[in-house]
CSV table of C-alpha atoms in Angstrom, one decimal:
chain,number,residue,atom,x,y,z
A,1,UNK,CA,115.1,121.4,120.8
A,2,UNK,CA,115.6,120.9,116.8
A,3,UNK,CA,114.0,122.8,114.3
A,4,UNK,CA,113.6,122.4,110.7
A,5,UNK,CA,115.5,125.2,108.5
A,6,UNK,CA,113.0,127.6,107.4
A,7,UNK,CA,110.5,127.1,104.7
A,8,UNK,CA,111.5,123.2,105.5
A,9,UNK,CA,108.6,121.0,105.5
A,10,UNK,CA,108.8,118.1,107.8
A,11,UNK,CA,106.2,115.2,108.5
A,12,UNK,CA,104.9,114.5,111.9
A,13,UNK,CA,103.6,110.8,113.3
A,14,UNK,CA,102.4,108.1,110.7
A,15,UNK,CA,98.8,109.3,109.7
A,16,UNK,CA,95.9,107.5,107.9
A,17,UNK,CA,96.1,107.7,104.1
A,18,UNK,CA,94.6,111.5,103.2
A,19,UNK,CA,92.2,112.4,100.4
A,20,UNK,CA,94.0,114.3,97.5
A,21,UNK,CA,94.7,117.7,98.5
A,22,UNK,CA,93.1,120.8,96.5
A,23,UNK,CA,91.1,122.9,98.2
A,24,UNK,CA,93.4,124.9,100.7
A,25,UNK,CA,92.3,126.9,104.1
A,26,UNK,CA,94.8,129.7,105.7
A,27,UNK,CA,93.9,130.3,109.0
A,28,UNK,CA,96.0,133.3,110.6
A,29,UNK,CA,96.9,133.8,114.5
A,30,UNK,CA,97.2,137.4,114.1
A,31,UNK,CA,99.1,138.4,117.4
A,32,UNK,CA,101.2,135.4,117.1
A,33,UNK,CA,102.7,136.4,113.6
A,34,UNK,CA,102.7,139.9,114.4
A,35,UNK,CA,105.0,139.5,117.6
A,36,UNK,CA,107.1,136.9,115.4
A,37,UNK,CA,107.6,139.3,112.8
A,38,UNK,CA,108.3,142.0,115.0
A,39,UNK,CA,110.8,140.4,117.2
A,40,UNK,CA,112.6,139.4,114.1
A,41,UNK,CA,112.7,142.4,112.4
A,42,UNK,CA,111.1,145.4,114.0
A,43,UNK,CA,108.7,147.1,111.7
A,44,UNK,CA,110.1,146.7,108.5
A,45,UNK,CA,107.9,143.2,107.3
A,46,UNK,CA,104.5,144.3,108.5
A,47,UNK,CA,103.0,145.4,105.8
A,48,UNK,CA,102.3,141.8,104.9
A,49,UNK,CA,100.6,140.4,101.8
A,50,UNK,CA,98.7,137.3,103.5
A,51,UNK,CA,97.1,136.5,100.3
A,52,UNK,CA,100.4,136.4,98.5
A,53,UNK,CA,102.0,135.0,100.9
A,54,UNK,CA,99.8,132.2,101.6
A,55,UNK,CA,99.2,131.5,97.3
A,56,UNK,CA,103.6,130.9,97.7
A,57,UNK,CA,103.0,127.9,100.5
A,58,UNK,CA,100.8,126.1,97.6
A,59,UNK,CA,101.7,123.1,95.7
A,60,UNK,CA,100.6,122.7,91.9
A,61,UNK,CA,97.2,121.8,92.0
A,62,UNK,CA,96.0,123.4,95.1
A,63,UNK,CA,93.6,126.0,95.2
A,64,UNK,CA,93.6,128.6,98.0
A,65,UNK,CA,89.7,129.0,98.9
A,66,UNK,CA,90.2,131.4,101.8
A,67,UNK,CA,92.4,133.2,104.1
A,68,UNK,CA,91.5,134.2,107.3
A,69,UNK,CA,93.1,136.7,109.8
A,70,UNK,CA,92.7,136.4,113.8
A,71,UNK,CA,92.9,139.6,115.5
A,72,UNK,CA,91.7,142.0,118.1
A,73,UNK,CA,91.6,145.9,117.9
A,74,UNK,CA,94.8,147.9,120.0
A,75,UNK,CA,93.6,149.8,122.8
A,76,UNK,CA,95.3,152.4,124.8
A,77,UNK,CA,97.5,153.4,121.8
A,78,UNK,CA,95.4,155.2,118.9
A,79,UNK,CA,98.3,155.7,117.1
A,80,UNK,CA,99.1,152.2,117.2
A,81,UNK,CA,95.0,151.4,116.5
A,82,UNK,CA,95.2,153.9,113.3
A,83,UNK,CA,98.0,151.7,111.9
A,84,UNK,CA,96.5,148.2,112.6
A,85,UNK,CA,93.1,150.0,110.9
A,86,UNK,CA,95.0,150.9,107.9
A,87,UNK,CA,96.2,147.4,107.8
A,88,UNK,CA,92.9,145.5,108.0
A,89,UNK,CA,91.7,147.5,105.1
A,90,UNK,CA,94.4,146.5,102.8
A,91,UNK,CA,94.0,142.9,104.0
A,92,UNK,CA,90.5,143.5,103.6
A,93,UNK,CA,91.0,144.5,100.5
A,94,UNK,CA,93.0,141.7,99.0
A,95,UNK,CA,90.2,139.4,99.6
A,96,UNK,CA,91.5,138.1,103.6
A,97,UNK,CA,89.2,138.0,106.1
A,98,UNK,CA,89.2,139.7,109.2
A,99,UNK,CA,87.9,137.8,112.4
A,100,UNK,CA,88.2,140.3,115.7
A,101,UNK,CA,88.4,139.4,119.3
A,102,UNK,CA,88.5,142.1,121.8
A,103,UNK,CA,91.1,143.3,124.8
A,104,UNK,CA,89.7,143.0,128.3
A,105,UNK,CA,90.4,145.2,130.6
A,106,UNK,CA,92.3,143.7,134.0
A,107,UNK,CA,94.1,145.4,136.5
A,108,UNK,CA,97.8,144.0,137.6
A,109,UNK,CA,99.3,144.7,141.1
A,110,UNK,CA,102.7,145.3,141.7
A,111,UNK,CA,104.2,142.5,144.4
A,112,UNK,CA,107.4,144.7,145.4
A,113,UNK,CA,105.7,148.3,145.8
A,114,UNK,CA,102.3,147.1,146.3
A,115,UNK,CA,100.9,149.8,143.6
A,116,UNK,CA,98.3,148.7,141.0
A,117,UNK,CA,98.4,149.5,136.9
A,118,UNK,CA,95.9,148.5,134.3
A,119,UNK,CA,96.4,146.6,131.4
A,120,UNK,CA,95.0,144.7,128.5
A,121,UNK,CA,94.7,140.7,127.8
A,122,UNK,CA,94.1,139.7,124.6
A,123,UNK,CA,90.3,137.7,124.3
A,124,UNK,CA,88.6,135.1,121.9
A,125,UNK,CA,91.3,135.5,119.1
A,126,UNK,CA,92.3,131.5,119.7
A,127,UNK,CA,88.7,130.4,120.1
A,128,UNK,CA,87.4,132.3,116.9
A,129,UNK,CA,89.8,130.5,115.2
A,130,UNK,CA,89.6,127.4,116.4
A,131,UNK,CA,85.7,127.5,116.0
A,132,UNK,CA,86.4,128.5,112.5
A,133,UNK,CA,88.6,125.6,111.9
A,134,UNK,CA,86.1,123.4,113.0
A,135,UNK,CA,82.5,124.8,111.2
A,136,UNK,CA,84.8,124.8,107.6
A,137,UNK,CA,85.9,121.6,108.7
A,138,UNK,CA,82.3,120.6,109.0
A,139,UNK,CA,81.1,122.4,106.2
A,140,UNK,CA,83.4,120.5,104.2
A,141,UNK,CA,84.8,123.4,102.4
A,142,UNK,CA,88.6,122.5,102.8
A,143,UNK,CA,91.1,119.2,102.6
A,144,UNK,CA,94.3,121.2,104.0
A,145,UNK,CA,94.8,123.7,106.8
A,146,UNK,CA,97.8,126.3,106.9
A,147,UNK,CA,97.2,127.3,110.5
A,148,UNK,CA,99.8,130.4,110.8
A,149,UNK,CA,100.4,130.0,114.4
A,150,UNK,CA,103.3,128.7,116.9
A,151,UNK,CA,100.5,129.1,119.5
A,152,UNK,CA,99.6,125.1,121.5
A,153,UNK,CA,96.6,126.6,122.5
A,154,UNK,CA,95.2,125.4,118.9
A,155,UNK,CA,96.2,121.2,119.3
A,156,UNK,CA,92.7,120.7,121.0
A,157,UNK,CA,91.3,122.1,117.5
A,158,UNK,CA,93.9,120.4,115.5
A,159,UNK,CA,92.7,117.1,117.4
A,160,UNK,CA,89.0,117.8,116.5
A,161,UNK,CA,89.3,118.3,113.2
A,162,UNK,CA,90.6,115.0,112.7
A,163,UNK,CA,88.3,113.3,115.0
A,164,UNK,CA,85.8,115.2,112.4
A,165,UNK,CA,87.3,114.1,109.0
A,166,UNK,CA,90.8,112.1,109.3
A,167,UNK,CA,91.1,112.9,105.8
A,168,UNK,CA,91.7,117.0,105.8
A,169,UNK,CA,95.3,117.5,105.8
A,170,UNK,CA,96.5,120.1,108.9
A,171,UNK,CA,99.6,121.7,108.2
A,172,UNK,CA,101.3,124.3,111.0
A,173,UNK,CA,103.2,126.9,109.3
A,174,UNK,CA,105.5,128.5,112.4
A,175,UNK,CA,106.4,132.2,112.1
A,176,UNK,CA,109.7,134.0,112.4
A,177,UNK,CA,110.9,133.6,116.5
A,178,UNK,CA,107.5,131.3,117.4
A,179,UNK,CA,107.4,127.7,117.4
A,180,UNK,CA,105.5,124.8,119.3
A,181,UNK,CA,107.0,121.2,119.7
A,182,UNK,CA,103.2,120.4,121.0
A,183,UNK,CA,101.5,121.9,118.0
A,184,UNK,CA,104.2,120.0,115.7
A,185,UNK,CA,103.5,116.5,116.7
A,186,UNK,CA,99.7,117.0,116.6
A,187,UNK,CA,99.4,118.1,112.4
A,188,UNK,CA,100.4,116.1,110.1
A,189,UNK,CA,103.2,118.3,108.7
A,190,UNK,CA,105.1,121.6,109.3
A,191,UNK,CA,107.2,124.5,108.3
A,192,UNK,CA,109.0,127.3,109.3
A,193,UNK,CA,107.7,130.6,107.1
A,194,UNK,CA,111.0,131.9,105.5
A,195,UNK,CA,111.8,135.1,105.8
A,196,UNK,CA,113.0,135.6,102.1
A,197,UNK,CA,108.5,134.4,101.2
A,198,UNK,CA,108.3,136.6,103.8
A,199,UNK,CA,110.1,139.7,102.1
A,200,UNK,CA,108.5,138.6,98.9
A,201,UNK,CA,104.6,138.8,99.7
A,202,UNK,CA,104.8,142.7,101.0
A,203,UNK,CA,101.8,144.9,99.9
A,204,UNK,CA,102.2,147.7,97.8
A,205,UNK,CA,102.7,151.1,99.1
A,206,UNK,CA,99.4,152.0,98.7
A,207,UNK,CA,96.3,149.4,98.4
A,208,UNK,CA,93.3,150.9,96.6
A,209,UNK,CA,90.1,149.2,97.6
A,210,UNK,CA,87.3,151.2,95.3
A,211,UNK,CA,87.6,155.0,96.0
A,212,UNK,CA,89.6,154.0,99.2
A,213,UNK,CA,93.6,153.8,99.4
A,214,UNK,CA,95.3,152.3,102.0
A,215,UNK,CA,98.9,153.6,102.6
A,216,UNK,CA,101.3,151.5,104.4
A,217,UNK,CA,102.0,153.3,107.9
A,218,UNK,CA,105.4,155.9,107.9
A,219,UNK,CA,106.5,154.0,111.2
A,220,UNK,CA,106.6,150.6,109.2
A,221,UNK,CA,109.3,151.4,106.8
């Protein structure tokens, strides 16, 4: 299957004529851009700037009203939870907002030795974002989407936006190692996030929110 280059915006099916475009909505699939990243390049780009990042996708004359991050807490590592809790606080702290779902616990049986394990499946991180999509949508507090995801699961909100307003323009911005042919032909335009914007929109070493400073983990580097 072809993909654009990266950072490569291409347009999907013929659309109805859009209203002009200024007021711009990020919406971020946490997991999915996290596992994109990380597959990519380890550890080493995680420490992303999503403000930054997503002010670089903007045209002259857009606005960026909001940027919102989809995510659930790591269980069963507290090493692994102390990081992602550093990390929400320096998002937090660059004005993103953080939207949590929760892990639910399932157990997993083993068909060739017959033994059981327990495990953890991500929950509500696709529906709060979709359900976000859709009350800004009808709060009329956008007229473009980024949706950060490579993730189909979002199409059925992609769809219902425009059933809600034809005129907001959905854009899918695909992250390093994820991409959706599905998701592609259902917005209006798409992109693969570049690696270099990527490099580009890191947080400082150390984000101070008030008296609090967030340090970027020591596994990250």
């Amino acid at each position: 299957m072809d993909q654009p280059s990266a950072g490569c915006v291409t347009q999907a099916s013929e659309r109805p004529a859009r209203k002009q475009v200024r007021r711009v909505a990020v919406f971020v699939d946490g997991f999915n851009l996290y596992h994109g990243l990380h597959e990519h390049s380890q550890r080493k780009l995680l420490w992303l700037d999503l403000w930054a990042l997503s002010e670089s996708l903007l045209k002259s004359g857009q606005t960026l009203e909001s940027v919102r991050y989809f995510t659930a807490r790591v269980r069963n590592d507290p090493q692994g939870a102390a990081r992602q809790q550093t990390y929400l606080a320096a998002l937090k702290a660059t004005g993103v907002t953080v939207v949590e779902g929760r892990f639910s616990e399932k157990w997993v049986d083993c068909r060739k030795c017959g033994s059981r394990r327990r495990s953890y499946e991500e929950k509500e991180t696709d529906v709060n974002l979709c359900l976000a999509m859709l009350e800004s949508a009808t709060a009329g507090e956008y007229d473009m989407a980024l949706v950060v995801t490579g993730d189909s699961d979002i199409v059925p909100a992609v769809r219902a936006v425009r059933r809600l307003d034809p005129g907001i323009r959905q854009v899918a911005v695909f992250p390093p190692k994820r991409f959706s042919d599905e998701l592609k032909r259902a917005v209006d335009a798409s992109m693969h996030l570049g690696i270099a914007k990527i490099r580009q929109a890191q947080l400082p070493p150390v984000v101070v929110d008030g008296q609090h400073a967030h340090s970027r983990p020591a596994y990250w580097q």
